[in-house]
Amino acid sequence: MVSERLTSMSRPVVTRFAPSPTGYLHIGGGRTALFNWLYARGRGGKFLLRIEDTDRERSTPEATAAILRGLTWLGLDWDGDPISQFERRDRHAEVAHEMLRRGTAYKCFSSQEEIAAFREASKASYAVFRSPWRDVAAENHPDLPYVIRMKAPQSGQSEIKDEVQGSVIIQNDTLDDMICLRSDGTPTYMLAVVVDDHDMGVTHVIRGDDHLNNAARQQMIYDAMGWEIPVWAHIPLIHGPDGKKLSKRHGATGVEEYQAMGYPAAGMRNYLTRLGWAHGDAEIFSTTEALAMFDLAGIGRAPARLDFKKLENTCGHHMAAMEDAALLHELVAFMQVAGLPALTDAQKDLMSRGLYCVKDRAKTFHELLEKAHFMLVSRPIVADEASAKSLDSVSRGILNSLTPQLQNASWTKADLEQILTNAAAENGIGFGKLAAPLRAALAGRSATPSVYDMMLVIGQTETITRLNDATV
RNA sequence: GGCCCGUUCGUCUAUCGGUUAGGACAUCUGGUUUUCAACCAGGCAAGAGGGGUUCGACUCCCCUACGGGCUGCCA
């Protein structure tokens, strides 16, 4: 592992996330953003956003909005306004021309047809294209459209000092003179990233390892302009459960889909942080703890597979640990995204009083809602198939006999406990046999919080009314 | 084809030349229990294959296999 360069350690960290606005925020992109965010924020640095919208055909404002929504949901905040790469095209062109002046780039008049013909002819050898214009003096240039190509070294090697991949050596003769400025005057990606990262003061480039090879060429631009090369950290991509590249076939690929599936953002952050990164045995941790622990050295080099079981488990821990108010707030947002009807004020009120007894039994918001059903239904309560079985004539009779005692109860947990255990004993049944019909009557479900908690939450009047409903 | 990266239990991973290869999720067995969730105790389970280097390799080097990436006037 290469240690961080001194120059970079002496200035504040600036990272960035640079998505192409061609669709929703991919879960892999979300993790890349998270790593950048953790690294910068954990060090008091800046986390910037750049929208790589130079591909005018595929870029849409809707996609940009979706990406920002995804980041916001994940809790990743960025500094300043997102930067549009497209709007910086003049600056990119300016740098290309500066390279021309410096002699580190040249005008190439080869047409796309000529290049295509070269590729066709050298299909077998896969030779790299060598422009015949590399060393042609300006006075011999024709009056034709041209591109500006990087005058890259053709021998020797380039070293990428990568914090994750270690030292990576690329032979310079395998690289062609990449195009920096197209014949229509627009910049290519390779030029634009370097110029933007430099101008934005990015100190650490943390991105997918599909860019590892690109780093060698990008370094050449930094060198050509005399700019300082940032610290590289190329992280492996996320794969589906079967080890293949994550695709729609695997289910959810978009961050917002995970929100709709009901995973709490804190759990998602925790899980995603641990996916491809480790710090000893740390598994369940808060974002504050993650910020303190996160480092580049802990990032693994192999692609990690998404494991929904572990995601759920992680989310369960966070769900239980969340403050009631925050949990309710996130639940409301979730219901909106999932297209569920909004909670009424009465429901919210009940929920804020009863969340304590459901949050540690759920791993997703869908489960939370299911467990909270007793707070959300309105009478008459219809017992579902499983719970209806426990409402036979015998148990109805027992429930009915409970009513007078409940009417006189002080409605504390201790009091209710005494009434119910006595009732079970008097009827010669185990407590479980009594709890089942109570669940059916109070919630219409067989999987619910403790019967005591339900009674406490909905209150005396409502409890008795529901029992009466069930016994008629 | 060329170049680059990767490969520890089913999964996420720890290990940075000497460990009974550890933890977590999942799974299995028992316990607890008021259903669900949880909890407690325990079990199963791993260094891709082959060569080196070394007193000693999961760890360092090479080869092979498999997976991934790059090889655009896409990003």
XYZ file of C-alpha atoms (C1' of nucleotides) in Angstrom:
547
model
C 0.000 0.000 0.000
C 1.328 3.363 -0.976
C 1.301 5.929 1.771
C -0.332 9.261 1.262
C 1.887 11.861 -0.238
C 3.080 14.559 2.072
C 1.857 17.424 -0.034
C -1.663 16.079 0.085
C -1.610 15.584 3.803
C -0.754 19.173 4.432
C -3.831 20.644 2.785
C -7.494 20.095 3.480
C -9.090 17.140 1.784
C -11.385 17.780 -1.170
C -13.236 14.885 -2.763
C -15.940 14.781 -5.362
C -18.607 12.572 -6.814
C -19.057 12.936 -10.559
C -22.055 11.057 -11.935
C -23.333 11.142 -15.498
C -26.958 12.235 -15.503
C -28.203 9.462 -17.733
C -30.413 7.662 -15.241
C -31.113 7.095 -11.572
C -28.369 6.922 -8.945
C -26.932 3.418 -9.176
C -26.291 1.647 -5.900
C -22.624 1.334 -6.854
C -22.464 5.050 -7.517
C -24.157 5.638 -4.201
C -21.406 3.726 -2.472
C -18.714 5.613 -4.362
C -20.350 8.857 -3.277
C -20.545 7.560 0.286
C -16.848 6.692 0.362
C -15.951 10.134 -0.947
C -18.265 11.765 1.551
C -16.945 9.740 4.495
C -13.364 10.435 3.548
C -13.808 14.178 3.210
C -16.248 14.782 6.032
C -14.314 12.556 8.398
C -11.330 14.828 7.891
C -13.043 18.161 7.964
C -12.695 18.451 4.220
C -15.041 19.250 1.383
C -17.243 16.954 -0.646
C -18.154 18.358 -4.049
C -20.565 17.308 -6.724
C -19.991 17.517 -10.447
C -22.542 16.497 -13.019
C -20.800 15.050 -16.055
C -23.333 16.163 -18.577
C -21.142 16.651 -21.610
C -22.974 13.887 -23.453
C -25.862 16.033 -24.582
C -27.759 13.167 -26.145
C -28.048 11.133 -22.984
C -28.015 13.723 -20.226
C -31.335 14.828 -18.777
C -32.320 17.191 -15.990
C -34.650 14.502 -14.658
C -31.690 12.192 -14.157
C -29.773 14.915 -12.343
C -32.731 15.458 -10.048
C -33.019 11.728 -9.384
C -29.326 11.511 -8.506
C -29.550 14.423 -6.095
C -32.624 12.846 -4.488
C -30.757 9.594 -4.055
C -27.771 11.295 -2.448
C -30.015 13.304 -0.183
C -31.853 10.215 0.939
C -28.550 8.549 1.761
C -27.755 11.561 3.899
C -24.838 12.721 1.776
C -24.644 16.476 1.652
C -22.327 18.292 -0.688
C -20.579 21.643 -0.533
C -21.753 24.414 -2.810
C -23.840 23.968 -5.920
C -23.331 20.960 -8.163
C -21.020 21.877 -11.003
C -22.114 21.298 -14.578
C -19.281 19.954 -16.631
C -20.975 21.033 -19.824
C -21.013 24.652 -18.692
C -17.271 24.550 -18.272
C -16.563 23.572 -21.882
C -14.894 26.884 -22.707
C -12.430 26.402 -19.891
C -11.698 22.883 -21.131
C -11.014 24.171 -24.620
C -8.809 26.869 -23.161
C -6.661 24.249 -21.459
C -6.433 22.219 -24.653
C -5.109 25.281 -26.458
C -2.723 25.991 -23.639
C -1.347 22.496 -24.113
C -0.974 23.291 -27.783
C 1.070 26.380 -26.912
C 3.186 24.384 -24.523
C 3.843 21.793 -27.183
C 2.336 19.024 -25.055
C -0.502 18.609 -27.538
C -0.886 18.915 -31.294
C -3.474 19.332 -33.993
C -4.395 16.102 -35.745
C -6.147 16.311 -39.111
C -6.851 12.625 -39.536
C -10.520 12.124 -40.283
C -12.734 9.707 -38.422
C -12.954 7.684 -41.630
C -9.188 7.381 -41.821
C -9.004 6.224 -38.229
C -11.804 3.747 -38.698
C -10.027 2.380 -41.748
C -6.825 2.021 -39.738
C -8.632 0.080 -37.029
C -10.240 -2.165 -39.595
C -6.902 -2.873 -41.225
C -5.129 -3.591 -37.949
C -7.914 -5.617 -36.414
C -5.680 -8.632 -35.991
C -2.751 -6.856 -34.367
C -4.811 -4.378 -32.360
C -2.099 -1.793 -32.976
C -2.584 1.598 -31.343
C -3.324 4.458 -33.700
C -0.375 6.770 -34.313
C -1.306 10.091 -35.790
C 0.841 11.196 -38.740
C 0.398 14.812 -37.582
C 2.219 14.467 -34.290
C 5.370 16.171 -35.518
C 4.116 18.179 -38.463
C 4.990 21.863 -38.270
C 2.172 24.396 -38.190
C 3.056 25.901 -41.559
C 2.368 22.537 -43.160
C -1.107 22.194 -41.629
C -4.025 21.957 -44.038
C -7.178 24.034 -43.728
C -9.260 21.163 -42.422
C -11.124 20.256 -39.256
C -8.823 18.936 -36.586
C -8.809 17.472 -33.115
C -6.310 18.319 -30.415
C -4.414 15.279 -29.261
C -2.237 14.836 -26.236
C 1.405 14.400 -27.169
C 1.912 11.406 -24.937
C 5.251 9.769 -24.251
C 5.643 6.734 -26.488
C 8.236 4.894 -24.481
C 8.937 4.260 -20.851
C 6.229 3.631 -18.319
C 3.751 5.445 -16.147
C 3.165 4.627 -12.532
C -0.164 5.086 -10.850
C 0.279 5.281 -7.110
C -3.074 4.058 -5.974
C -4.145 3.928 -2.339
C -6.257 0.861 -2.981
C -4.557 -0.946 -5.840
C -0.991 -0.159 -4.868
C 1.557 0.742 -7.506
C 0.281 0.071 -11.011
C 2.650 0.265 -13.957
C 1.413 0.976 -17.462
C 3.715 0.775 -20.481
C 3.451 4.049 -22.367
C 3.640 2.377 -25.779
C 0.244 0.783 -25.152
C -1.380 4.205 -25.002
C -2.297 6.284 -28.007
C -2.329 10.057 -28.198
C -5.767 10.577 -26.781
C -8.041 13.228 -28.127
C -8.561 16.120 -25.750
C -10.641 18.423 -27.904
C -12.986 17.073 -30.576
C -13.173 18.502 -34.069
C -16.320 20.368 -33.075
C -14.374 22.086 -30.302
C -15.966 20.191 -27.435
C -13.786 18.520 -24.790
C -13.535 14.811 -24.282
C -14.176 13.211 -20.929
C -10.474 12.587 -20.350
C -9.618 16.269 -20.580
C -12.717 17.516 -18.797
C -12.222 15.405 -15.661
C -8.654 16.490 -15.232
C -9.363 20.166 -15.758
C -12.390 20.095 -13.485
C -10.715 18.099 -10.746
C -7.793 20.488 -10.825
C -9.903 23.637 -10.880
C -12.125 22.309 -8.109
C -9.054 21.639 -6.002
C -9.800 17.936 -5.694
C -7.084 16.287 -3.634
C -8.381 12.710 -3.558
C -10.028 10.981 -6.481
C -12.029 8.033 -5.173
C -13.885 6.314 -8.002
C -14.691 2.960 -9.581
C -11.766 0.840 -10.693
C -13.084 0.899 -14.241
C -11.159 4.176 -14.349
C -7.853 2.711 -13.211
C -6.349 2.560 -16.687
C -7.619 6.037 -17.439
C -5.595 7.393 -14.553
C -2.363 6.808 -16.455
C -3.549 8.984 -19.313
C -5.006 11.572 -17.029
C -1.698 11.888 -15.221
C -0.163 12.877 -18.529
C -2.492 15.845 -18.724
C -1.634 16.861 -15.175
C 2.033 16.645 -16.123
C 1.490 18.527 -19.370
C -0.081 21.377 -17.450
C 2.335 21.205 -14.544
C -0.453 20.418 -12.114
C -0.198 18.303 -9.020
C -1.555 14.793 -9.410
C -4.279 13.953 -6.868
C -4.241 10.916 -4.625
C -5.884 8.054 -6.487
C -8.120 5.444 -4.910
C -9.794 3.101 -7.379
C -12.406 1.009 -5.669
C -13.891 -2.243 -6.977
C -17.414 -2.285 -8.344
C -20.346 -3.889 -6.553
C -21.642 -7.163 -7.952
C -24.978 -8.913 -7.704
C -25.532 -11.856 -5.338
C -24.356 -14.216 -8.090
C -21.030 -12.408 -8.511
C -21.922 -10.962 -11.879
C -21.982 -7.285 -12.624
C -24.990 -5.778 -10.934
C -27.870 -5.433 -13.356
C -31.624 -5.094 -13.347
C -31.830 -8.869 -13.332
C -30.660 -8.815 -9.724
C -33.572 -6.720 -8.598
C -32.775 -3.294 -7.323
C -29.942 -1.308 -8.870
C -31.183 2.194 -8.131
C -30.699 3.784 -4.727
C -34.279 4.999 -4.661
C -35.510 1.452 -5.119
C -33.885 0.599 -1.830
C -35.710 3.429 -0.196
C -38.976 2.119 -1.611
C -38.130 -1.347 -0.307
C -38.224 0.204 3.130
C -34.610 0.148 4.214
C -33.780 2.980 6.610
C -31.063 5.305 5.307
C -28.861 4.841 8.361
C -28.863 1.080 7.858
C -28.206 1.490 4.182
C -25.227 3.728 4.921
C -23.846 1.263 7.445
C -24.234 -1.684 5.097
C -22.789 0.129 2.106
C -19.840 1.330 4.175
C -19.030 -2.230 5.167
C -19.407 -3.483 1.599
C -15.834 -3.492 0.415
C -14.409 -1.742 3.432
C -13.561 -3.028 6.875
C -12.095 -1.774 10.104
C -11.245 -4.793 12.228
C -14.436 -6.414 13.474
C -16.609 -3.306 13.330
C -19.990 -4.258 11.889
C -22.772 -2.113 13.294
C -21.891 1.531 13.737
C -23.380 4.984 13.570
C -22.502 7.475 10.876
C -20.496 9.437 13.421
C -18.473 6.346 14.183
C -18.059 5.604 10.481
C -16.761 9.118 9.930
C -14.132 8.583 12.591
C -13.071 5.172 11.328
C -13.223 5.432 7.558
C -9.938 5.311 5.703
C -8.594 4.321 2.303
C -6.426 1.538 3.694
C -9.491 -0.426 4.752
C -10.890 -0.658 1.245
C -10.691 -4.125 -0.301
C -9.456 -4.888 -3.788
C -12.001 -7.483 -4.837
C -15.538 -6.711 -5.975
C -18.126 -7.317 -3.256
C -21.499 -8.949 -3.694
C -24.706 -7.479 -2.475
C -26.225 -9.568 0.323
C -29.808 -8.641 1.077
C -29.927 -10.766 4.232
C -27.090 -8.860 5.787
C -28.531 -5.580 4.596
C -31.750 -6.437 6.405
C -29.965 -7.447 9.543
C -27.977 -4.226 9.571
C -31.120 -2.209 8.983
C -32.844 -3.969 11.869
C -30.192 -2.743 14.252
C -30.520 0.822 13.045
C -34.307 0.756 13.030
C -34.290 -0.229 16.680
C -31.694 2.354 17.606
C -33.399 5.295 15.945
C -35.059 8.069 17.906
C -38.839 7.882 17.674
C -39.245 11.333 16.167
C -36.627 10.745 13.505
C -38.051 7.332 12.769
C -41.534 8.702 12.276
C -40.180 11.413 10.043
C -38.398 8.893 7.868
C -41.427 6.638 7.849
C -43.557 9.445 6.474
C -41.022 10.071 3.708
C -40.872 6.381 2.950
C -44.632 6.080 2.636
C -44.647 8.885 0.145
C -41.948 7.286 -1.979
C -43.617 3.893 -1.746
C -46.883 5.421 -2.881
C -48.729 4.630 0.331
C -51.503 6.865 1.662
C -50.213 9.497 4.047
C -50.744 9.102 7.769
C -53.476 11.148 9.385
C -52.637 13.356 12.311
C -54.365 10.911 14.622
C -52.284 8.064 13.255
C -49.084 10.045 13.621
C -50.014 10.844 17.174
C -50.635 7.205 18.013
C -47.462 6.171 16.212
C -45.290 8.590 18.093
C -46.593 7.079 21.300
C -46.338 3.473 20.158
C -43.216 3.383 18.011
C -41.196 2.192 20.993
C -42.806 -1.230 20.891
C -42.585 -1.858 17.150
C -39.248 -0.446 16.073
C -37.134 -3.207 17.561
C -39.213 -5.858 15.810
C -38.803 -4.553 12.270
C -35.985 -4.469 9.749
C -37.700 -2.439 7.080
C -40.430 0.169 7.026
C -42.736 -2.368 5.422
C -42.299 -4.590 8.470
C -42.638 -1.623 10.760
C -45.987 -0.771 9.200
C -47.122 -4.345 9.496
C -46.212 -4.473 13.179
C -47.828 -1.093 13.693
C -51.066 -2.206 12.105
C -52.909 -2.033 15.452
C -52.240 1.705 15.560
C -53.269 2.346 12.000
C -56.501 0.405 11.583
C -59.841 1.758 12.417
C -62.749 -0.276 13.721
C -64.207 -2.619 12.992
C -61.047 -4.664 12.954
C -61.048 -7.471 10.462
C -58.942 -10.391 11.609
C -56.695 -11.821 8.925
C -56.774 -15.519 8.179
C -54.018 -16.551 10.587
C -55.288 -14.605 13.582
C -58.969 -15.417 12.973
C -58.247 -19.036 13.872
C -57.656 -18.116 17.484
C -61.044 -16.413 17.784
C -63.218 -19.423 18.470
C -66.272 -19.453 20.701
C -64.281 -20.450 23.783
C -61.767 -17.640 23.453
C -64.478 -15.137 22.677
C -66.094 -16.095 25.943
C -62.872 -15.527 27.800
C -62.344 -12.152 26.174
C -65.862 -11.218 27.080
C -65.309 -12.122 30.711
C -62.307 -9.820 30.755
C -64.248 -6.659 30.087
C -65.486 -5.862 33.606
C -62.014 -6.216 35.059
C -60.507 -4.067 32.358
C -63.068 -1.417 33.031
C -61.817 -1.161 36.596
C -58.135 -1.442 35.755
C -55.721 1.393 36.487
C -54.217 0.824 33.042
C -50.643 0.358 34.028
C -48.588 -2.454 32.697
C -48.379 -4.128 36.095
C -52.109 -3.985 36.542
C -52.844 -5.364 33.089
C -50.306 -8.085 33.625
C -52.043 -9.195 36.748
C -55.481 -9.222 35.174
C -54.397 -11.203 32.162
C -52.262 -13.768 33.946
C -55.052 -14.344 36.422
C -57.527 -14.778 33.623
C -55.310 -17.325 31.948
C -54.898 -19.247 35.177
C -58.608 -19.173 35.966
C -59.411 -20.603 32.579
C -56.701 -23.218 32.893
C -54.807 -22.088 29.805
C -51.281 -20.870 29.190
C -50.775 -17.183 28.626
C -50.053 -17.807 24.968
C -53.551 -19.190 24.507
C -54.966 -15.967 25.842
C -52.605 -13.661 23.984
C -53.503 -15.077 20.597
C -57.197 -14.101 20.607
C -56.270 -10.790 22.200
C -54.004 -10.103 19.250
C -56.763 -11.019 16.861
C -59.183 -8.706 18.629
C -56.807 -5.776 19.110
C -54.848 -5.922 15.889
C -56.438 -8.476 13.619
C -52.967 -9.948 13.216
C -51.066 -12.837 14.718
C -47.670 -11.094 14.707
C -47.837 -7.952 16.823
C -46.045 -6.225 19.660
C -46.719 -7.372 23.209
C -50.434 -7.373 24.050
C -49.702 -5.176 27.059
C -47.980 -2.584 24.940
C -50.822 -2.557 22.466
C -53.363 -2.019 25.203
C -51.262 0.716 26.755
C -50.822 2.478 23.442
C -54.383 2.449 22.189
C -55.797 3.096 25.651
C -58.533 1.717 27.853
C -61.612 2.761 25.944
C -60.347 1.630 22.586
C -59.133 -1.676 24.017
C -62.503 -2.513 25.545
C -64.341 -1.460 22.427
C -62.187 -3.676 20.255
C -62.713 -6.611 22.583
C -66.435 -6.047 22.488
C -66.338 -5.908 18.710
C -64.620 -9.261 18.649
C -66.967 -11.002 21.032
C -70.295 -10.148 19.484
C -5.664 -10.258 -29.301
C -2.888 -6.634 -25.979
C -2.631 -4.238 -21.289
C -4.419 -3.673 -16.207
C -6.920 -5.418 -11.655
C -8.762 -9.230 -8.642
C -9.317 -14.596 -6.120
C -9.658 -16.357 2.587
C -16.057 -20.063 5.260
C -22.443 -19.769 1.004
C -21.844 -13.975 1.657
C -19.144 -9.384 3.788
C -14.454 -9.556 5.820
C -9.825 -9.821 9.785
C -4.869 -11.455 9.150
C -0.044 -7.104 6.944
C 6.091 -14.541 7.348
C 5.151 -18.132 12.795
C -2.704 -17.876 14.899
C -6.351 -24.200 16.968
C -6.950 -18.769 10.251
C -10.837 -14.453 14.012
C -15.637 -11.705 13.602
C -20.411 -10.675 11.232
C -24.661 -12.273 8.045
C -26.878 -16.751 6.485
C -27.633 -21.820 7.974
C -28.189 -25.988 11.623
C -28.976 -27.721 17.019
C -30.580 -26.593 21.857
C -32.489 -22.787 25.420
C -35.695 -18.578 26.596
C -40.407 -16.580 25.164
C -46.660 -13.819 24.531
C -46.916 -14.127 18.339
C -43.236 -11.604 15.455
C -38.579 -9.579 16.129
C -34.889 -10.189 19.476
C -31.795 -12.698 22.945
C -28.462 -16.847 25.109
C -25.396 -21.432 24.278
C -23.285 -24.415 20.678
C -22.306 -26.659 15.626
C -21.106 -26.710 10.275
C -18.046 -23.839 7.119
C -12.391 -20.835 3.902
C -6.795 -19.437 1.958
C -8.629 -21.280 -6.716
C -4.580 -24.880 -8.720
C 0.686 -25.605 -9.505
C 5.655 -24.164 -8.882
C 9.318 -21.447 -6.301
C 11.811 -18.026 -2.079
C 12.223 -19.128 3.269
C 13.829 -22.653 9.144
C 8.596 -21.352 8.312
C 3.937 -19.079 3.763
C -3.060 -17.019 3.305
C 0.798 -13.388 3.534
C 6.633 -12.490 -1.061
C 7.756 -14.095 -6.566
C 6.309 -16.858 -11.161
C 2.839 -19.775 -14.099
C -2.138 -21.593 -14.939
C -7.415 -21.294 -14.252
C -11.500 -18.356 -13.371
C -13.816 -13.404 -12.782
C -13.705 -8.132 -13.916
C -11.959 -3.683 -16.401
C -9.617 -0.785 -20.301
C -8.391 -0.871 -25.355
C -14.042 5.539 -28.750
C -13.980 12.449 -31.754
C -18.937 7.691 -24.542
C -18.626 9.038 -19.693
